[in-house]
Short mmCIF file of C-alpha atoms in Angstrom, two decimals:
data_model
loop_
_atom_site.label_atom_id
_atom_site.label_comp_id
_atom_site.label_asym_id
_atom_site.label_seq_id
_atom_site.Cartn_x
_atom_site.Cartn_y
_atom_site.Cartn_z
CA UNK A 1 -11.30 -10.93 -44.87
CA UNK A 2 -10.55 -8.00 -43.31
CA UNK A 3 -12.89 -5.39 -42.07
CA UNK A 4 -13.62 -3.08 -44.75
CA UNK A 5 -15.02 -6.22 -46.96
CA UNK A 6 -16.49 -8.47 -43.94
CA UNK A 7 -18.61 -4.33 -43.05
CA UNK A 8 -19.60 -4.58 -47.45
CA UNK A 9 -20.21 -8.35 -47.40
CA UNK A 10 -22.84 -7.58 -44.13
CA UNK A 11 -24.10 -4.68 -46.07
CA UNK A 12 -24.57 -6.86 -49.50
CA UNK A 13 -25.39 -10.01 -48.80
CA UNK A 14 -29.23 -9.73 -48.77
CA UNK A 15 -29.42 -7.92 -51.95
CA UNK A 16 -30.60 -9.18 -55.03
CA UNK A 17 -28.10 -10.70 -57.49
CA UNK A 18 -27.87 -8.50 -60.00
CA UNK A 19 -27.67 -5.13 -57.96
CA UNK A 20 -25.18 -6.73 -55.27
CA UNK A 21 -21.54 -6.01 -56.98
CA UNK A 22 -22.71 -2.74 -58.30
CA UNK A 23 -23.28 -1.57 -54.65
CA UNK A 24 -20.59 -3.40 -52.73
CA UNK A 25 -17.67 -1.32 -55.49
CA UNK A 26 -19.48 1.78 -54.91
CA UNK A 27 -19.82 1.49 -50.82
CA UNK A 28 -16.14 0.34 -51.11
CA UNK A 29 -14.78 3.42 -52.71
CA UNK A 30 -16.70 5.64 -50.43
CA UNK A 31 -15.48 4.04 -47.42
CA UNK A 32 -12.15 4.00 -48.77
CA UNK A 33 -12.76 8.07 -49.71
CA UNK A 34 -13.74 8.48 -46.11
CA UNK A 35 -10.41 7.22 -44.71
CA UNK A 36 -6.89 8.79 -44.61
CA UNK A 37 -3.88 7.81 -46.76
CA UNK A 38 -2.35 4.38 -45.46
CA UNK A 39 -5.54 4.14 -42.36
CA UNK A 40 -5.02 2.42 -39.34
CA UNK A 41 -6.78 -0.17 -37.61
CA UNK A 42 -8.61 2.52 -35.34
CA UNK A 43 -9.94 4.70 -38.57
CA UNK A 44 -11.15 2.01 -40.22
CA UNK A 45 -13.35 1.36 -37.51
CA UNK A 46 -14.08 4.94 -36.63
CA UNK A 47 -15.40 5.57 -40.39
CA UNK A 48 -17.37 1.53 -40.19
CA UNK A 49 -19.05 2.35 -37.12
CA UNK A 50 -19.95 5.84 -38.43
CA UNK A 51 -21.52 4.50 -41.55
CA UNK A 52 -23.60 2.35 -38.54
CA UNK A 53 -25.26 -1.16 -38.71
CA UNK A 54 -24.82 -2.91 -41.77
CA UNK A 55 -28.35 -3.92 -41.57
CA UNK A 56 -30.03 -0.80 -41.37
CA UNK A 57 -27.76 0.32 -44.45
CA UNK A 58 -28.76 -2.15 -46.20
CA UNK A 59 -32.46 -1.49 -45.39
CA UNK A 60 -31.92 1.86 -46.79
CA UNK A 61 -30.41 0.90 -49.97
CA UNK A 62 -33.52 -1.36 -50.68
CA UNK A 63 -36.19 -0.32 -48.10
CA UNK A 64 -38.99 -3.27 -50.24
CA UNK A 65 -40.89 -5.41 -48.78
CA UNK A 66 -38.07 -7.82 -47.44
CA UNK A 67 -41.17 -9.51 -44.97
CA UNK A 68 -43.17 -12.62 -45.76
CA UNK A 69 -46.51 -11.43 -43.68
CA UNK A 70 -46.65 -7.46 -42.68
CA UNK A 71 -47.97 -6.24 -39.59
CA UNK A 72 -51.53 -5.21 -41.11
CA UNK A 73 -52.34 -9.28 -41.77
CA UNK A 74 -50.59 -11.09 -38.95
CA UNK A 75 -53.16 -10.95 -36.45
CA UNK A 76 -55.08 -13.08 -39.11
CA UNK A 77 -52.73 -14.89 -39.91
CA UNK A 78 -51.82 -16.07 -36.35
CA UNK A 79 -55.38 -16.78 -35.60
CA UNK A 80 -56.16 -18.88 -38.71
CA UNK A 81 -52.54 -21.03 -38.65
CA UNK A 82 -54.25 -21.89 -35.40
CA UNK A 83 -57.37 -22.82 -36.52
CA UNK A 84 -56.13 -25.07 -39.81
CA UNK A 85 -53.37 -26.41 -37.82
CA UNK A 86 -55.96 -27.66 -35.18
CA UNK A 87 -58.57 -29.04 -38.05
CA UNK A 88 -56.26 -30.68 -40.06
CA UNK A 89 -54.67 -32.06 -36.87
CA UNK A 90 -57.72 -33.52 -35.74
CA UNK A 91 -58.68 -34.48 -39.25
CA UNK A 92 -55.42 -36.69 -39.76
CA UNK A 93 -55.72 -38.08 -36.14
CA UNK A 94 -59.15 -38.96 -37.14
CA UNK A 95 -58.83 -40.80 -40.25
CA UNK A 96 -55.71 -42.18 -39.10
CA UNK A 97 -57.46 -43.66 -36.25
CA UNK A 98 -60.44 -44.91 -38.28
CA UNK A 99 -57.93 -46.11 -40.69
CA UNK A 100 -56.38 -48.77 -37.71
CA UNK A 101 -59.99 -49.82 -36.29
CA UNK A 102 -60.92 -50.60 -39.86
CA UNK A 103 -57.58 -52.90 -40.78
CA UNK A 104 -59.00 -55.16 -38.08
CA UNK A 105 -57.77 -57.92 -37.21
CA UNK A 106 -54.34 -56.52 -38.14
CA UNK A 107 -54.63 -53.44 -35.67
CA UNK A 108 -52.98 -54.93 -32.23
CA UNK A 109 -49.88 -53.27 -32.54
CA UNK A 110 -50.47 -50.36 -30.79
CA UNK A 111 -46.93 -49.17 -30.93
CA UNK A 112 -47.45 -48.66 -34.91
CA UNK A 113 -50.58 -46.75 -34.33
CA UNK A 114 -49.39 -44.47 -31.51
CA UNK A 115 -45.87 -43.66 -34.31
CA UNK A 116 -48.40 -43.19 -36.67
CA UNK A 117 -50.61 -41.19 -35.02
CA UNK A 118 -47.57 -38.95 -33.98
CA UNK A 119 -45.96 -38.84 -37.43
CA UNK A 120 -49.25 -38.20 -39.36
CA UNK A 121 -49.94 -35.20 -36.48
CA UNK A 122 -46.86 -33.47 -37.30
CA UNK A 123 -46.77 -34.45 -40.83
CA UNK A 124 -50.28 -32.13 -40.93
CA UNK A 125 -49.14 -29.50 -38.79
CA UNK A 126 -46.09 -28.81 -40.93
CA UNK A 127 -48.52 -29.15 -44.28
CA UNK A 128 -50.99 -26.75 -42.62
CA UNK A 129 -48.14 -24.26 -41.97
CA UNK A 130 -46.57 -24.27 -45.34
CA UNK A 131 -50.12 -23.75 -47.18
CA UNK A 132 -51.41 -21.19 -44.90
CA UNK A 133 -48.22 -19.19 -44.61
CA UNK A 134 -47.53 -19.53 -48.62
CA UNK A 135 -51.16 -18.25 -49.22
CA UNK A 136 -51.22 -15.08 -46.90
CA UNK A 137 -47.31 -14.46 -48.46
CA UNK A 138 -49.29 -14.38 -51.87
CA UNK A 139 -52.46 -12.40 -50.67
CA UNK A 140 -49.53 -10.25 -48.78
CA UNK A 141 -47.99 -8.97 -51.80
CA UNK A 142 -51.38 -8.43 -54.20
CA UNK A 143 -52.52 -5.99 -51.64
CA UNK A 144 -55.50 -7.76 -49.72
CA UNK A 145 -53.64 -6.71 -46.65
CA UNK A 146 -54.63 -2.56 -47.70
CA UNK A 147 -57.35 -3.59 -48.11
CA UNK A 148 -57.17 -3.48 -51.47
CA UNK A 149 -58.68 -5.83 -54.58
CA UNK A 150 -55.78 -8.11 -55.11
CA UNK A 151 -53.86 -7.13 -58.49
CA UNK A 152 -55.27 -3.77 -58.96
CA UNK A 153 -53.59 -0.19 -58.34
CA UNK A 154 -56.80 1.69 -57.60
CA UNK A 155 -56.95 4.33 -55.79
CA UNK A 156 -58.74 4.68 -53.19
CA UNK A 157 -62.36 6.11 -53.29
CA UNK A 158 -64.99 6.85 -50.80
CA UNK A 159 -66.80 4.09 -51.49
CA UNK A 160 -64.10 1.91 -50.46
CA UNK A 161 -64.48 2.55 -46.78
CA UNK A 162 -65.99 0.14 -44.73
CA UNK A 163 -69.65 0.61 -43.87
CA UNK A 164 -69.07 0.69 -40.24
CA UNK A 165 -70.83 -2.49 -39.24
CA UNK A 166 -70.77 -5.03 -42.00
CA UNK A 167 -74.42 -5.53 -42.27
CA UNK A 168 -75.47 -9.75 -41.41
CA UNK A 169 -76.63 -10.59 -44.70
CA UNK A 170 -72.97 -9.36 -46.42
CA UNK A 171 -71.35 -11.03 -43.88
CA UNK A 172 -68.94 -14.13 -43.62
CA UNK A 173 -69.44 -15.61 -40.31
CA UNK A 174 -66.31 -17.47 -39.22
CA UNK A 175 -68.33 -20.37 -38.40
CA UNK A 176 -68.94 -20.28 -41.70
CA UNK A 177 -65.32 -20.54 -43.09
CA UNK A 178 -64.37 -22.96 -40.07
CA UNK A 179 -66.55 -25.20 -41.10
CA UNK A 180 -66.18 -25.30 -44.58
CA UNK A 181 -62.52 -25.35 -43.47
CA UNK A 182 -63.51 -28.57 -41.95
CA UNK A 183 -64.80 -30.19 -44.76
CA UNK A 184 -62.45 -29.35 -47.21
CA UNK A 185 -60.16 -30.55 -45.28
CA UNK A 186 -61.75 -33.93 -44.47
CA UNK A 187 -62.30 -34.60 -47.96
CA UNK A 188 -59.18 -33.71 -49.04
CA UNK A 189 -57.39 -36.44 -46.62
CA UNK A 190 -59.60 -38.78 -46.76
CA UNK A 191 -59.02 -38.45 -50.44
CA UNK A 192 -55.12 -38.37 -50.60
CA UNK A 193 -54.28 -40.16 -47.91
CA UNK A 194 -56.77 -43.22 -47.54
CA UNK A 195 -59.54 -43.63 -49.85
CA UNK A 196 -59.95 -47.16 -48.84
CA UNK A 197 -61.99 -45.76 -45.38
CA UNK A 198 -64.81 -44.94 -48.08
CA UNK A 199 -65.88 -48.57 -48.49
CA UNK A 200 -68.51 -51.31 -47.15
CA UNK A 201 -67.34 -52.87 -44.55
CA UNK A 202 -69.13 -56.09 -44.24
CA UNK A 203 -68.80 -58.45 -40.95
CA UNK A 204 -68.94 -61.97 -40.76
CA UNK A 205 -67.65 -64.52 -39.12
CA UNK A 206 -65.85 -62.77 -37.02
CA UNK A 207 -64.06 -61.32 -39.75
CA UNK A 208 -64.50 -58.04 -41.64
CA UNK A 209 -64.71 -57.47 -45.44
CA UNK A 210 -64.05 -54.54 -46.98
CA UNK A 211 -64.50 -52.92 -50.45
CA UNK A 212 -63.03 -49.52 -51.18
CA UNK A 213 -65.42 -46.93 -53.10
CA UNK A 214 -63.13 -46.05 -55.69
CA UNK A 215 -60.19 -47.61 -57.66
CA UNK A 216 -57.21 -46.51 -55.91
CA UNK A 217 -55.13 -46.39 -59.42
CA UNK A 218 -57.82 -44.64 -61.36
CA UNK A 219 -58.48 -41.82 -58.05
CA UNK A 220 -54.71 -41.24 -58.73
CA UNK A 221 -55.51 -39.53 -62.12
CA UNK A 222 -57.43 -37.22 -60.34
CA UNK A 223 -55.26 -36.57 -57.05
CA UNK A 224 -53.69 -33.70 -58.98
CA UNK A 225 -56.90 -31.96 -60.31
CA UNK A 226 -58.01 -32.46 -56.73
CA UNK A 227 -55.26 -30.92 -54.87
CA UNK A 228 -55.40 -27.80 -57.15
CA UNK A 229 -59.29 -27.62 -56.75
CA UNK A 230 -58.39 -27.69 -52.99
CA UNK A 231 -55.87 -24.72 -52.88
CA UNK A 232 -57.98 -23.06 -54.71
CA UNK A 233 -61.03 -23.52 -52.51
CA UNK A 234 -58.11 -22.51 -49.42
CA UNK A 235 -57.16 -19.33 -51.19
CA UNK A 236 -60.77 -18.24 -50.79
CA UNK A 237 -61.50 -19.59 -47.56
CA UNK A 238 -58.31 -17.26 -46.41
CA UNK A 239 -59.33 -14.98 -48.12
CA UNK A 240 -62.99 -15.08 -46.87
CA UNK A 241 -61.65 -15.15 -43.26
CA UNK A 242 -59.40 -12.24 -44.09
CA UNK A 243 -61.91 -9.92 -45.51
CA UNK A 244 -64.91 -11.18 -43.66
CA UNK A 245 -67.50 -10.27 -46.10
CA UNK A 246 -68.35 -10.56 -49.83
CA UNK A 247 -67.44 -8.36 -52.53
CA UNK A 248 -67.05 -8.73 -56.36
CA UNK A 249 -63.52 -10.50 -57.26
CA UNK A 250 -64.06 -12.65 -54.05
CA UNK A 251 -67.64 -13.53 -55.81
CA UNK A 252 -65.89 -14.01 -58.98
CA UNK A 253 -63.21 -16.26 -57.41
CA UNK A 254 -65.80 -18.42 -55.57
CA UNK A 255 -67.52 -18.88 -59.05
CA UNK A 256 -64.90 -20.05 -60.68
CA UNK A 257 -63.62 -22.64 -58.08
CA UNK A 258 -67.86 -24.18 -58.19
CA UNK A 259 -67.43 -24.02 -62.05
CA UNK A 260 -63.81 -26.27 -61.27
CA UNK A 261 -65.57 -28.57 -58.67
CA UNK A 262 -68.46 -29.09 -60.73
CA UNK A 263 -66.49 -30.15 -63.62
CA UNK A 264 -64.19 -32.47 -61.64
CA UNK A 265 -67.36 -34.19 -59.83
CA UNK A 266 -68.90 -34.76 -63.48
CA UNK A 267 -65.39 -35.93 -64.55
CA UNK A 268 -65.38 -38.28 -60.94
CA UNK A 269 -69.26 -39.47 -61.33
CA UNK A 270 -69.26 -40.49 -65.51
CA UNK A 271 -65.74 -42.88 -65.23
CA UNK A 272 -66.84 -45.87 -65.69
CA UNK A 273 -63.20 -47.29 -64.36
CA UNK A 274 -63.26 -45.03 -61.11
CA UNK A 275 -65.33 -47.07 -58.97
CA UNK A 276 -64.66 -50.18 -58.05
CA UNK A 277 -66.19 -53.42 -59.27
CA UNK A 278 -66.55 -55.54 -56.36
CA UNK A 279 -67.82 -52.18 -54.39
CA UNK A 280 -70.97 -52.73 -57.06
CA UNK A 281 -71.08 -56.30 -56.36
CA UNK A 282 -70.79 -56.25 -52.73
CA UNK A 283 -73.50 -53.39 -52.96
CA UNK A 284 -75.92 -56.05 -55.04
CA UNK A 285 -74.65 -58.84 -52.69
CA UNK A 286 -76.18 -57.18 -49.84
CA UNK A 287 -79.32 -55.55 -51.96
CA UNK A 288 -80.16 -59.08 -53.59
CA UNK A 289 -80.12 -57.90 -57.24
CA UNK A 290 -77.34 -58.36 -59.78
CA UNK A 291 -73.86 -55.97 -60.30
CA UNK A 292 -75.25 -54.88 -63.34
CA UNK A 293 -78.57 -53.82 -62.48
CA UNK A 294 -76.84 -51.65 -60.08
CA UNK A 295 -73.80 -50.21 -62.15
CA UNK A 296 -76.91 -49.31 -64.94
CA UNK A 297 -79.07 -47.57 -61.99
CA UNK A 298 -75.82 -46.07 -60.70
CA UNK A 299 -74.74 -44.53 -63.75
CA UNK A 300 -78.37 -43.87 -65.52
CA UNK A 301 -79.91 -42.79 -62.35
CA UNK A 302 -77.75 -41.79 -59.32
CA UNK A 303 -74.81 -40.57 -60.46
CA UNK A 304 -76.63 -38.10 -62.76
CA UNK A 305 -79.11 -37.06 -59.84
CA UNK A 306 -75.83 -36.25 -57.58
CA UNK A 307 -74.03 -34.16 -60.27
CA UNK A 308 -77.42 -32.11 -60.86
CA UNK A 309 -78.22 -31.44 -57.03
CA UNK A 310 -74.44 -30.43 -56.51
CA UNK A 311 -74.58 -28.00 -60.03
CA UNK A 312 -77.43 -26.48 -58.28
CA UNK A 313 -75.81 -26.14 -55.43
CA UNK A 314 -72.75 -24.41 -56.72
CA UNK A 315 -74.61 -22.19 -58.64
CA UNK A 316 -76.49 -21.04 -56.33
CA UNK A 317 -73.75 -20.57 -53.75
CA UNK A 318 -72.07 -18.61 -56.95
CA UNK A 319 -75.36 -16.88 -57.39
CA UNK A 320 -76.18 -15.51 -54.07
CA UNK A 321 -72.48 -14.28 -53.26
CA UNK A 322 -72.64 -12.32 -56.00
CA UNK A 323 -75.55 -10.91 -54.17
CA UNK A 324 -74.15 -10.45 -50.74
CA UNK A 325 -71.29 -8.74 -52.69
CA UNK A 326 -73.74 -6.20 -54.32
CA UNK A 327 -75.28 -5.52 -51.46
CA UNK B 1 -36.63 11.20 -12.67
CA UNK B 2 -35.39 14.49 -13.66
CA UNK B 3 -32.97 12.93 -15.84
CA UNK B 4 -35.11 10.53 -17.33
CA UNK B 5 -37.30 13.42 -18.19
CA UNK B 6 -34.40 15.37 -19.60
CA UNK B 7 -33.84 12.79 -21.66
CA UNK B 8 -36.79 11.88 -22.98
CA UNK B 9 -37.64 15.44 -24.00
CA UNK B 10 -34.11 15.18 -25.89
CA UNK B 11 -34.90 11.67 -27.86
CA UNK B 12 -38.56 13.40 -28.62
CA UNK B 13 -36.38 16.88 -30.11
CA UNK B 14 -34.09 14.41 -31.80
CA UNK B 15 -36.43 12.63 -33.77
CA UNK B 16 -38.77 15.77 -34.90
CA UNK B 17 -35.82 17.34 -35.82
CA UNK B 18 -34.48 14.46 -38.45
CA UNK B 19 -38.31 14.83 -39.16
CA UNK B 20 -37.60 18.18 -40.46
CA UNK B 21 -34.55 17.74 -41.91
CA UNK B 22 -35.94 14.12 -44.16
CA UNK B 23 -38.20 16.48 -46.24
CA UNK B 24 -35.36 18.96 -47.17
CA UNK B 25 -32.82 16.37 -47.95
CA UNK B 26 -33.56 15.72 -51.37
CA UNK B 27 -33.48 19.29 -52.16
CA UNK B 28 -30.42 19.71 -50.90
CA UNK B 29 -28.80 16.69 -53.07
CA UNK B 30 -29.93 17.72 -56.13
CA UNK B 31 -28.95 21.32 -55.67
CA UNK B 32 -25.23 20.44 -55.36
CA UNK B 33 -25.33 18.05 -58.36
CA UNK B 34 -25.17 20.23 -61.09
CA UNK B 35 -21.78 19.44 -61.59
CA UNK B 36 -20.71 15.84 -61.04
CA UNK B 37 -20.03 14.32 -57.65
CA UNK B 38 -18.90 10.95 -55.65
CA UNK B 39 -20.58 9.70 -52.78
CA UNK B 40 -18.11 11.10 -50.12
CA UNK B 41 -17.03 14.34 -52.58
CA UNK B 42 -20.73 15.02 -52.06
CA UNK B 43 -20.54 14.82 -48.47
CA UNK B 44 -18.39 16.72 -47.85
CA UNK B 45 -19.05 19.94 -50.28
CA UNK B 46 -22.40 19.79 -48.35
CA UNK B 47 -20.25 19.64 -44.82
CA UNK B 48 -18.68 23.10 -46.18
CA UNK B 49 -22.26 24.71 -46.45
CA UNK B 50 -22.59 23.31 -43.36
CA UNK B 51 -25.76 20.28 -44.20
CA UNK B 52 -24.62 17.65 -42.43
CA UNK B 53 -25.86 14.31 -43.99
CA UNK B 54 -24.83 10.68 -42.72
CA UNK B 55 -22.22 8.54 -45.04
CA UNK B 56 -25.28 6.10 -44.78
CA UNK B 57 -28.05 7.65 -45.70
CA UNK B 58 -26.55 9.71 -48.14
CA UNK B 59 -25.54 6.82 -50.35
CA UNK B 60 -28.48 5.03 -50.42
CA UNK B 61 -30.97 8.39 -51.16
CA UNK B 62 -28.20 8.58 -54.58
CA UNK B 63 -29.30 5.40 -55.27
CA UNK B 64 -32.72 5.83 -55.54
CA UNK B 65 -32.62 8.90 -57.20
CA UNK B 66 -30.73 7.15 -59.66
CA UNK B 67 -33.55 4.67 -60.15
CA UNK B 68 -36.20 7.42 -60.29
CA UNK B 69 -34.10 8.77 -63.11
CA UNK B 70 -33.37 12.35 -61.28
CA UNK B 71 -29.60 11.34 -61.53
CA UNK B 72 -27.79 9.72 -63.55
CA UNK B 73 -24.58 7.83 -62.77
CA UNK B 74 -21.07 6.65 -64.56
CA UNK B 75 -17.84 4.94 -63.06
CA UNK B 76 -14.67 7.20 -63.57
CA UNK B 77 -11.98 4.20 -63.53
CA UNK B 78 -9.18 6.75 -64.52
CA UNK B 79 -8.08 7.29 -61.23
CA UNK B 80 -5.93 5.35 -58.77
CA UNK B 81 -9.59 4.44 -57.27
CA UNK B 82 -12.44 3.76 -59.41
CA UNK B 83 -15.30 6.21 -58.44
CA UNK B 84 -19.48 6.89 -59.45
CA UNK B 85 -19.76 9.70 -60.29
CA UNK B 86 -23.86 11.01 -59.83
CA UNK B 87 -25.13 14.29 -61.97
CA UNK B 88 -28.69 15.65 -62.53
CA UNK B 89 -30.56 14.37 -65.39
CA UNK B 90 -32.62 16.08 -67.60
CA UNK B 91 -35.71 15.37 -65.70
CA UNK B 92 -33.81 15.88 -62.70
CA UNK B 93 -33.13 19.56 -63.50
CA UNK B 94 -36.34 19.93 -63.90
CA UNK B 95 -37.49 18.48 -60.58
CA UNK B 96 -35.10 20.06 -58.89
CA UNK B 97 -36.47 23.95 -60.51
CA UNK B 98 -39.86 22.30 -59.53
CA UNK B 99 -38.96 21.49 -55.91
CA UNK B 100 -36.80 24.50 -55.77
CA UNK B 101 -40.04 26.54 -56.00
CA UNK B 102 -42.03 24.99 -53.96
CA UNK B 103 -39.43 24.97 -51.13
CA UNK B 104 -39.63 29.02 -51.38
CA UNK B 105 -43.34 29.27 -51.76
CA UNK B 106 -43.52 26.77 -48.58
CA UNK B 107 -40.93 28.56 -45.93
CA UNK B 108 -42.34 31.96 -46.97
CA UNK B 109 -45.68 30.21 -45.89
CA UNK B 110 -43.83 29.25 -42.81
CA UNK B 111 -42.64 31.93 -42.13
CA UNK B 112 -45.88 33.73 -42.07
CA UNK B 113 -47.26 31.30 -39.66
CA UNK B 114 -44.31 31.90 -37.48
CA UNK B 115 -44.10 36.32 -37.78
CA UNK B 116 -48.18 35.72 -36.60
CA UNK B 117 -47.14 34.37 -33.95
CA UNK B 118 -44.28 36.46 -32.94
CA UNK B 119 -46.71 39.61 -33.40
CA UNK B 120 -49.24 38.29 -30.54
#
């Protein structure tokens, strides 16, 4: 190539598609207007270096925003990578570690844990990463970062300024959000990536039993529905942290993920397949009474007590953001 | 130190002098574009009035004037080298009358401000 197209080709390349040849003709015929009948090596370069970095030409042809997180949200950004990166390190070195005392007596290898340990670590880290950075890319471009409601144009009003101090009852501490961080988090692995640590473990003999909570095949079914309840309940939790206190379409958001969880957990709680069999039996084992007097108090009783405590709950977590955010 | 000083004081001219000269340069561009005009033809007509504009920024600002429908554009392949040609739109004759106004209305203004302070 020779230097008139390798100066284009710099100029060019980070265009989009179907802009890219239109440019590159047109910045070829002006650099070719710029330089004397049959040019020598030393004009070409002359005109090249006056046209200047190919880069900042380029920037000036599409000056959009060619960043993944702006100035105005990295601070954030930096400081809450940190903070999921650390939880969901811990969180995977946790149930990782609780996952090899449990698979006693198999757990003497300590060269499989420590690989383990090491892969599952980074394995996190890397997943942490990708989420966060994806999410603040999204909240980047629907204008959270100006402050702004996320997909709306309006203009800005007086109202819109922030009251100064944020008063304590509108506000989202970051304890708060770190801990709820926490949680999700835990759940969320323990859920994907060993659901066998929920279980009775029962000891004898020197030997330990255990029975797994849930169907492993039947969970599957719901790993999906889970994982999108989960980013979901991230998006906000970014968001939360970004923003720091309540207002309306956060409120709004937050509803909708309870109305989501709630579903799923009535979905989770009334499937008769989820949860295991010989979890029932080992529970009636150790309780004296039959499987099936427990699996009919389970699912007549229990079951329908936890999905009305955690309704209430969400609702009136909905409820009183709604409040904070009118406040 | 001197120097340093000397220098700085230059880079500080420099840049609130391109300042200036950013706000004016659309103006300019659309006032020689009645007629229609390549990138460099463009150039250089404004060299002769003596408004220097970089190769590389003119381009670009034709660009985007292009896609905020002041100008609009057509290749001329009838010549040895193929060409765009840019010209004023419709709306783009009218911005330009618009802006044209304004730019009097705002160095008389000026102007003013300036005399004042000549007077004192």
């Amino acid at each position: 190539m020779n230097l008139i197209d390798r100066y284009v080709f710099a100029v060019t390349e980070h265009l989009s598609d179907n802009n890219r040849k239109d440019v590159a003709d047109e910045l070829r015929s002006n650099i070719e207007d710029m330089l004397p009948d049959s040019p020598t090596d030393r004009d070409i370069r002359g005109v090249l270096e006056k046209m200047g970095n190919p880069r900042k030409l380029a920037n000036e042809f599409y000056p959009t925003k060619r960043y993944l997180i702006g100035p105005n949200l990295f601070d954030s950004y930096i400081s809450l990578l940190k903070l999921v990166i650390g939880i969901t390190v811990s969180v995977m070195l946790g149930v990782t570690i609780l996952g090899w005392v449990v698979s006693f007596p198999d757990n003497s290898n300590y060269v499989s844990l420590i690989t383990d340990l090491i892969a599952n670590a980074i394995g996190a880290a890397v997943q942490a990463a990708v989420w966060v950075t994806i999410i603040y890319a999204v909240l980047e471009r629907t204008g959270v970062s100006e402050g702004q409601m996320p997909f709306s144009k309006k203009e800005w009003t007086v109202d819109d300024l922030p009251t100064g101090v944020v008063p304590p009852s509108k506000k989202i501490s970051r304890a708060e959000t770190g801990l709820s961080l926490f949680f999700t988090l835990l759940f969320v692995s323990v859920l994907y990536f060993n659901p066998n640590l929920i279980a009775i473990y029962i000891h004898e003999n020197r030997s330990t039993e255990i029975i797994p909570l849930f169907s492993e095949e039947r969970l599957a079914i719901y790993l999906v529905a889970i994982l999108l309840i989960t980013l979901l309940q991230l998006i906000i939790i970014v968001w939360k942290f970004i923003q720091s206190k309540w207002n309306l379409p956060l409120a709004i958001a937050n509803t909708v993920q309870n109305i989501a969880s709630s579903v799923l957990i009535i979905f989770l709680l009334c499937d008769r397949q989820l949860i295991n069999q010989n979890f029932f039996k080992g529970i009636a084992d150790l309780a004296n009474t039959s499987a099936n007097q427990i699996i009919d108090s389970w699912y007549r009783g229990t079951s329908i007590v936890v999905i009305v405590v955690f309704i209430v709950i969400a609702a009136w977590d909905s409820i009183s953001a709604f409040f904070k955010a009118k406040k | 130190m001197a120097g340093d000083y000397l220098e700085a004081y230059d880079e500080l001219i420099n840049s609130l002098i391109i300042e200036l000269k950013r706000g004016t340069l659309v103006l300019s561009v659309l006032s020689q574009l009645k007629n229609p005009e390549y990138g460099y033809s463009l150039v250089q007509k404004l060299e002769e009035k003596s408004t220097l504009i970089e190769a590389g920024t003119l381009y670009p600002l034709l660009r985007r004037l292009e896609k905020q429908g002041l100008l609009t554009s057509e290749w001329d392949t009838s010549e040895s080298r193929p060409r765009k040609f840019y010209v004023l739109s419709e709306e783009g004759k009218a911005v330009y009358q618009h802006l044209k106004r304004e730019w009097r209305t705002l160095s008389e203004q000026l102007e003013l401000l300036l005399k004042e302070d000549e007077d004192v």
